mmCIF file of C-alpha atoms in Angstrom:
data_model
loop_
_atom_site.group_PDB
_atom_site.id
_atom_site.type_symbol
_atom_site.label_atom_id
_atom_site.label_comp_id
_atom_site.label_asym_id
_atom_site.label_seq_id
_atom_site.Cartn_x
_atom_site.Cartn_y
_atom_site.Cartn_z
ATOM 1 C CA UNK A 1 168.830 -147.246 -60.649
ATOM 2 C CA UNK A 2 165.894 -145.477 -59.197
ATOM 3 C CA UNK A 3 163.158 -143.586 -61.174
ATOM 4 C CA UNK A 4 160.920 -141.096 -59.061
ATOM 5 C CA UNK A 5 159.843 -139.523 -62.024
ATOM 6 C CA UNK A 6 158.675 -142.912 -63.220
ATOM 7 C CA UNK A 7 158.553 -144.656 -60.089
ATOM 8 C CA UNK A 8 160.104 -147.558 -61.421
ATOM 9 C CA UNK A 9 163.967 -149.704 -59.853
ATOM 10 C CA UNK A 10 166.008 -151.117 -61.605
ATOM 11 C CA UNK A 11 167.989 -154.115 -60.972
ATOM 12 C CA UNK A 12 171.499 -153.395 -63.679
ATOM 13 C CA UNK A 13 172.747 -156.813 -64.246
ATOM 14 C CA UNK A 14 175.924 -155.652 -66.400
ATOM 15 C CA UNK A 15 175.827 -157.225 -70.189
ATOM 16 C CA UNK A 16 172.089 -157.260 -70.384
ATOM 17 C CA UNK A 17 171.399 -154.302 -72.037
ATOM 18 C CA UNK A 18 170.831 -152.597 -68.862
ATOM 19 C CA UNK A 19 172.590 -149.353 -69.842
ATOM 20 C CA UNK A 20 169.902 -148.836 -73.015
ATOM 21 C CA UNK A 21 167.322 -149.354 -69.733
ATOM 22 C CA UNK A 22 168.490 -146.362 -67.935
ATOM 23 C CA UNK A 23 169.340 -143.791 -70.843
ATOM 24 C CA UNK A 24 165.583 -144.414 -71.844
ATOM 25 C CA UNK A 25 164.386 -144.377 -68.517
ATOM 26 C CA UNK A 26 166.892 -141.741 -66.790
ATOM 27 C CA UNK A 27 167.621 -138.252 -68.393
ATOM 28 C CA UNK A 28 171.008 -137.900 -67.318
ATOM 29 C CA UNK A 29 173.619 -141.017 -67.716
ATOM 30 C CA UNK A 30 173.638 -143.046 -64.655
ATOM 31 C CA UNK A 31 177.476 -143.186 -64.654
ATOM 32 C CA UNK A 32 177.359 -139.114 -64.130
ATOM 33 C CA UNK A 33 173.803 -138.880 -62.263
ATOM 34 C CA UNK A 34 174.715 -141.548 -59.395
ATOM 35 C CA UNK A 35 177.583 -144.067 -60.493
ATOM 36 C CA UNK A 36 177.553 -145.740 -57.112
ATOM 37 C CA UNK A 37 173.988 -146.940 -57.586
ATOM 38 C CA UNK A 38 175.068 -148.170 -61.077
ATOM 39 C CA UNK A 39 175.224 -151.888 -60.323
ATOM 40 C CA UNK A 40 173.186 -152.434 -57.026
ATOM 41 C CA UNK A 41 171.919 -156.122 -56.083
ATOM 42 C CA UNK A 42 168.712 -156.309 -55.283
ATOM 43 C CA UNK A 43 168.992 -157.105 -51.356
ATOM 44 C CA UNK A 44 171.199 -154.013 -52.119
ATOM 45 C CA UNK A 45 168.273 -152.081 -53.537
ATOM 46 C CA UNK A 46 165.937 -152.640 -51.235
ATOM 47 C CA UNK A 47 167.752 -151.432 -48.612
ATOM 48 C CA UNK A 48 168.434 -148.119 -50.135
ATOM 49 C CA UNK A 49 165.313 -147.212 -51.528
ATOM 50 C CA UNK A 50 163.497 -148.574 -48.842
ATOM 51 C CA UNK A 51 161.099 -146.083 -48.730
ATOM 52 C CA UNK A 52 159.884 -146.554 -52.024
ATOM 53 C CA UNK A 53 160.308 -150.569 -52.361
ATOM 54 C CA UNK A 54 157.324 -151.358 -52.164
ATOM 55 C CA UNK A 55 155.517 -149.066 -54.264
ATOM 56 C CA UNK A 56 157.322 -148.817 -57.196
ATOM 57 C CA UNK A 57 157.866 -151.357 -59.965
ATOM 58 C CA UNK A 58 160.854 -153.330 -59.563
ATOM 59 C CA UNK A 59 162.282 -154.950 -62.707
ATOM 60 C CA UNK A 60 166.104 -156.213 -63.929
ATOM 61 C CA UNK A 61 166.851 -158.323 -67.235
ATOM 62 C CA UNK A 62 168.731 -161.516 -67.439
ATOM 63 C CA UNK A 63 170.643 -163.059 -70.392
ATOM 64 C CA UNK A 64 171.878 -166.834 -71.453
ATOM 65 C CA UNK A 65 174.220 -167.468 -70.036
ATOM 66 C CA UNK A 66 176.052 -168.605 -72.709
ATOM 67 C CA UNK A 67 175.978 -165.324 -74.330
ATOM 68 C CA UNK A 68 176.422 -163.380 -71.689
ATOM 69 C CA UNK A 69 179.781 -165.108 -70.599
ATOM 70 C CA UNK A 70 181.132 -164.320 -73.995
ATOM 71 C CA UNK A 71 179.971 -160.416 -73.833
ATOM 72 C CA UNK A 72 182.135 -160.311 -70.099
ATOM 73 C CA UNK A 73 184.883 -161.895 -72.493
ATOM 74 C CA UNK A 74 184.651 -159.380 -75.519
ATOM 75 C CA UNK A 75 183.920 -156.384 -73.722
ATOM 76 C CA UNK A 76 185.188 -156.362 -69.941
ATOM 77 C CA UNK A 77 187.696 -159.201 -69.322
ATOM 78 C CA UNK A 78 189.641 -157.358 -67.466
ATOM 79 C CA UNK A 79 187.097 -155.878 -64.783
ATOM 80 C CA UNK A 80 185.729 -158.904 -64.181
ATOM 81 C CA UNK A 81 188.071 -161.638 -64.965
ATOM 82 C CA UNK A 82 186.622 -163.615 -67.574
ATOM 83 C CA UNK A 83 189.600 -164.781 -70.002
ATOM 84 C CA UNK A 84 190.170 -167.689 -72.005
ATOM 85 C CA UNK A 85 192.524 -170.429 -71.222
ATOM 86 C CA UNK A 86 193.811 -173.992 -73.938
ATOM 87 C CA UNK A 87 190.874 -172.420 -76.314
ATOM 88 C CA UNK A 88 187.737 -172.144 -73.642
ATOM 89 C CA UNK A 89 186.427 -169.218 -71.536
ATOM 90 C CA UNK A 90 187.983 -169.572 -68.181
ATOM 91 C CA UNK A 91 186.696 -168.140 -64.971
ATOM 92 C CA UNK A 92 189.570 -168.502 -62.493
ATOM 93 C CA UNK A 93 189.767 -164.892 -61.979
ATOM 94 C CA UNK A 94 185.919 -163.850 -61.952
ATOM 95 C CA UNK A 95 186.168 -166.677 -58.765
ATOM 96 C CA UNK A 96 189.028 -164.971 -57.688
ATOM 97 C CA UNK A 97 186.606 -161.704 -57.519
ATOM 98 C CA UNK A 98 183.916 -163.180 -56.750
ATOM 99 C CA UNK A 99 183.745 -165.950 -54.503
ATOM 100 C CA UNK A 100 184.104 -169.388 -54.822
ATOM 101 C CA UNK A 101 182.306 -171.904 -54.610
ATOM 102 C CA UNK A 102 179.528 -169.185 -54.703
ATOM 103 C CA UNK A 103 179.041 -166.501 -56.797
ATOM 104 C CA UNK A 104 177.753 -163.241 -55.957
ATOM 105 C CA UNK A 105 178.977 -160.629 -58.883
ATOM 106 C CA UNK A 106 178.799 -156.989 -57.828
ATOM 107 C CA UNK A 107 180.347 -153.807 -58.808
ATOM 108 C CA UNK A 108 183.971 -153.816 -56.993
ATOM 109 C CA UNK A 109 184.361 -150.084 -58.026
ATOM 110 C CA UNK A 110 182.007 -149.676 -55.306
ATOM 111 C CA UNK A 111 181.096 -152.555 -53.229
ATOM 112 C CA UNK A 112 183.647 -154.539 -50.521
ATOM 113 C CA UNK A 113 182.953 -158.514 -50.881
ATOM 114 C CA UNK A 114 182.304 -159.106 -47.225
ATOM 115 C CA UNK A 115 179.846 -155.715 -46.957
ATOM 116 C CA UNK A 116 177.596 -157.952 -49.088
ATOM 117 C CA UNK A 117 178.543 -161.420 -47.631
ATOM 118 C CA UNK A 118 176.972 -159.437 -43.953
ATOM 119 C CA UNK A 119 173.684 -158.454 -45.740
ATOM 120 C CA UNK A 120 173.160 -162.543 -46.171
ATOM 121 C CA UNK A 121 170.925 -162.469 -43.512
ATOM 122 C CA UNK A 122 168.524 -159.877 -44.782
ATOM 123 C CA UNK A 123 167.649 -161.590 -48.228
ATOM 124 C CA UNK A 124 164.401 -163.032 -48.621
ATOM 125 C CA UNK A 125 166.289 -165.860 -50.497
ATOM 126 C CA UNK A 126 170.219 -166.820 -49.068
ATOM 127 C CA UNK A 127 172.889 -166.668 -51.519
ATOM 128 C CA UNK A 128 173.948 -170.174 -52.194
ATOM 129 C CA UNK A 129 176.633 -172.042 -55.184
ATOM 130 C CA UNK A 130 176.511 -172.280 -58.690
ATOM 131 C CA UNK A 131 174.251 -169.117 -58.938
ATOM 132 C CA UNK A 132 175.134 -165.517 -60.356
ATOM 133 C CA UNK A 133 171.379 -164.063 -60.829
ATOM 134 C CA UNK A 134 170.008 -165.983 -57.900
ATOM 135 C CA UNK A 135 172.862 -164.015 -55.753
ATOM 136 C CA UNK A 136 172.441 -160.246 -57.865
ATOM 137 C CA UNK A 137 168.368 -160.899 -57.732
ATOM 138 C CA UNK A 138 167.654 -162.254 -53.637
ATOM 139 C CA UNK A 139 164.493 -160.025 -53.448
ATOM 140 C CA UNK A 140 161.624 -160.559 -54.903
ATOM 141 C CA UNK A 141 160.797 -158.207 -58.486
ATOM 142 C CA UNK A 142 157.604 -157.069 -60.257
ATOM 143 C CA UNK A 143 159.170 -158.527 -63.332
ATOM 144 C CA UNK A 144 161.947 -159.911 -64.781
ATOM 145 C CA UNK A 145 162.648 -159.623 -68.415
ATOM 146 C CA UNK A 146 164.814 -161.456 -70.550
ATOM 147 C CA UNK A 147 167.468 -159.640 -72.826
ATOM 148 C CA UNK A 148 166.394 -162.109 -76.178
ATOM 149 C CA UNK A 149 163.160 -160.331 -75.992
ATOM 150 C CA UNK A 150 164.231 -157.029 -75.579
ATOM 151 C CA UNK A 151 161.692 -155.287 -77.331
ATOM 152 C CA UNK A 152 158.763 -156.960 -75.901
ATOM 153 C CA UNK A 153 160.007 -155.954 -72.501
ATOM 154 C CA UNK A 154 160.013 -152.370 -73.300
ATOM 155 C CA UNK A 155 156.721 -152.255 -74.573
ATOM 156 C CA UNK A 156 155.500 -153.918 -71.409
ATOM 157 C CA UNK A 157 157.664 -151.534 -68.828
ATOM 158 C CA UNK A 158 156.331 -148.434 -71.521
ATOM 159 C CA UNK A 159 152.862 -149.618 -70.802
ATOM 160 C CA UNK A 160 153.472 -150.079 -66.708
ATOM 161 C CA UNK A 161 154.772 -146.828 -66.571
ATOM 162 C CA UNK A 162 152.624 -144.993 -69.047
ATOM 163 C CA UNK A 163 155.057 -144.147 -71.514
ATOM 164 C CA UNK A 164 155.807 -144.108 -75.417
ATOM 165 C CA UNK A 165 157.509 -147.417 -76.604
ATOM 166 C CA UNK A 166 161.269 -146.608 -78.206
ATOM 167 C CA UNK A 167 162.777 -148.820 -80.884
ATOM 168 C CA UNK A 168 165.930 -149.983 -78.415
ATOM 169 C CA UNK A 169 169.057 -151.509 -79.523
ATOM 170 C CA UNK A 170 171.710 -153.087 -77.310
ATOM 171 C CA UNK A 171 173.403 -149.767 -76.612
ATOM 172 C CA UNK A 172 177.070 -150.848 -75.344
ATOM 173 C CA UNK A 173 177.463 -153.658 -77.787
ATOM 174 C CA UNK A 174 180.962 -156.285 -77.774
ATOM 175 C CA UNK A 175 184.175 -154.230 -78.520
ATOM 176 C CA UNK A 176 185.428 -157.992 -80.931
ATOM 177 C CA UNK A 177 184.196 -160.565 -82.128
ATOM 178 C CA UNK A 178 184.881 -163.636 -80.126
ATOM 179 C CA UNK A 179 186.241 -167.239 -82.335
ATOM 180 C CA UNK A 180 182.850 -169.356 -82.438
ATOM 181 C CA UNK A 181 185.521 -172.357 -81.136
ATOM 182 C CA UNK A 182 186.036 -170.866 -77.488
ATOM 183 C CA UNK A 183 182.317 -170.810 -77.219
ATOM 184 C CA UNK A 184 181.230 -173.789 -79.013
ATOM 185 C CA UNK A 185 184.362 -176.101 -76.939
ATOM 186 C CA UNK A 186 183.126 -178.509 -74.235
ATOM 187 C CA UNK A 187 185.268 -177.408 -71.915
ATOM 188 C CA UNK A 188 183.405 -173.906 -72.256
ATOM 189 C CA UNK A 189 180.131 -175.134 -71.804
ATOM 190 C CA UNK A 190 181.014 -176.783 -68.908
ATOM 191 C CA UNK A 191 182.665 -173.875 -67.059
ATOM 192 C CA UNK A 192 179.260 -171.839 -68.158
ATOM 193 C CA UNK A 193 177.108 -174.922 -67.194
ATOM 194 C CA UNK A 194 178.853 -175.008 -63.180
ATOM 195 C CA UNK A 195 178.939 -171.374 -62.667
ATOM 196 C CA UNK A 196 175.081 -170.669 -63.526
ATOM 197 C CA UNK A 197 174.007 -174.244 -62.822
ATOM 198 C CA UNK A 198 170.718 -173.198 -60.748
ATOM 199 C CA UNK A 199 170.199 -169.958 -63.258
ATOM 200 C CA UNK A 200 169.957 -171.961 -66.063
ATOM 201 C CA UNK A 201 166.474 -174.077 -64.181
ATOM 202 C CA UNK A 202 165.348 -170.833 -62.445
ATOM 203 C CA UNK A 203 165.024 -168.333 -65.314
ATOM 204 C CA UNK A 204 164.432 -171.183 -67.848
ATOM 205 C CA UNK A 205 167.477 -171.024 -70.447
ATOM 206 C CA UNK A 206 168.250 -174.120 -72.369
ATOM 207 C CA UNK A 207 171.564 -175.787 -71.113
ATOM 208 C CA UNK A 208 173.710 -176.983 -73.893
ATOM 209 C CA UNK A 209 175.349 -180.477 -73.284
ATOM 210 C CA UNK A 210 178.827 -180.688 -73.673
#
C-alpha cells in the first residue's frame, strides 16, 4: 500500500493486522482502491513506487510465528494451504504454493512464482531457506513493528506522520477457534520452528522447544 497523502508504504504481511493499517491509513479499502498492490513484497515495492522509495516512510508488521501459523489455519487454510494433519498444523500445501525448501509467500491472486523468483537479483538481501519475512521483507524499512505491540506502533507511525493516534483492534480477526492441542503438539512446533527458522533470530521471537 502506498500513502501520498501521508507519504508513508506499507509492507501487508497478511495475518498481522495489516488490513486495520490501511483502513486507518487509506480512505477507501485497499481491496476496492488497488487490490493488486494489496500484498506487495518489499523488493516488490520498491520497484513500483520507485519514485517515492526513498522519501517516504517504509514500515510492515510481523507476528510470532506461532500465532500467526494458527491465524493462516483459522482464517485462510484454503488460500494458502495451511491444514492440519495426525493433530498438528501441516504445511505440505503452503510448500506446495510456495516453494520448497524456501519460502517466499506472496499473493497468488496476483503474483506468478517465477515473476518473483527473476526479481532475486535485485534484492538488497537474496531470498534464502527456512525464511518467510526475510523473503516478503528483502529491502531495507524505516521500521518494522511487531503485531503484540500493536498499539505502541500506531502511536509511533501517528507521530511520524503527524497524525491523531486511533484505539486499533485486530480488524479481520480468526473465523474459529483453533484446539490448543494442534498448537501446543511437538510435531507443530517443529513444522513452525523449520519454516521460520531464521525469522524467529532475525525479528527476535522466542522459539518454543518441542
Amino acid at each position: 500500500m502506498i500513502s501520498h497523502q501521508h507519504r508513508c508504504i506499507f509492507i501487508h504481511i497478511p495475518r498481522t493486522a495489516g488490513t486495520s493499517i490501511e483502513d486507518w491509513l487509506s480512505p477507501d479499502p485497499q481491496w476496492r482502491a488497488s487490490p493488486e498492490e494489496k500484498h506487495l513484497t518489499s523488493i516488490q515495492a520498491r520497484r513500483l513506487y520507485r519514485v517515492y522509495w526513498d522519501d517516504y516512510f517504509k514500515f510492515t508488521f510481523v507476528r510470532s510465528p506461532y500465532t500467526r501459523s494458527a491465524s493462516l489455519l483459522s482464517r485462510y487454510s484454503s488460500f494458502y494451504g495451511v491444514g492440519i494433519k495426525k493433530g498438528a498444523i501441516h504445511f505440505g500445501k503452503y510448500k506446495a504454493r510456495f516453494g520448497s525448501p524456501m519460502t517466499l509467500e506472496h499473493d497468488l491472486r496476483f503474483y506468478r512464482y517465477n515473476e518473483l523468483l527473476e526479481l532475486d537479483s535485485f534484492c538488497e538481501r537474496p531470498y534464502r531457506p527456512h525464511s518467510v519475512y526475510g523473503n516478503i521483507l528483502t529491502e531495507s524499512l524505516d521500521k518494522v513493528y511487531r503485531f503484540e505491540d500493536l498499539q505502541d506502533a500506531v502511536v509511533d507511525i501517528a507521530e511520524r506522520l503527524r497524525l491523531p493516534a486511533p484505539r486499533l483492534a485486530h480488524r479481520v480477526a480468526a473465523l474459529k477457534a483453533l484446539d490448543p492441542g494442534i498448537l501446543q503438539s511437538s510435531r507443530s512446533i517443529q513444522r513452525v520452528n523449520k519454516l521460520y527458522a531464521n525469522d524467529f533470530e532475525v525479528y527476535g521471537y522466542e522459539r518454543i522447544l518441542p
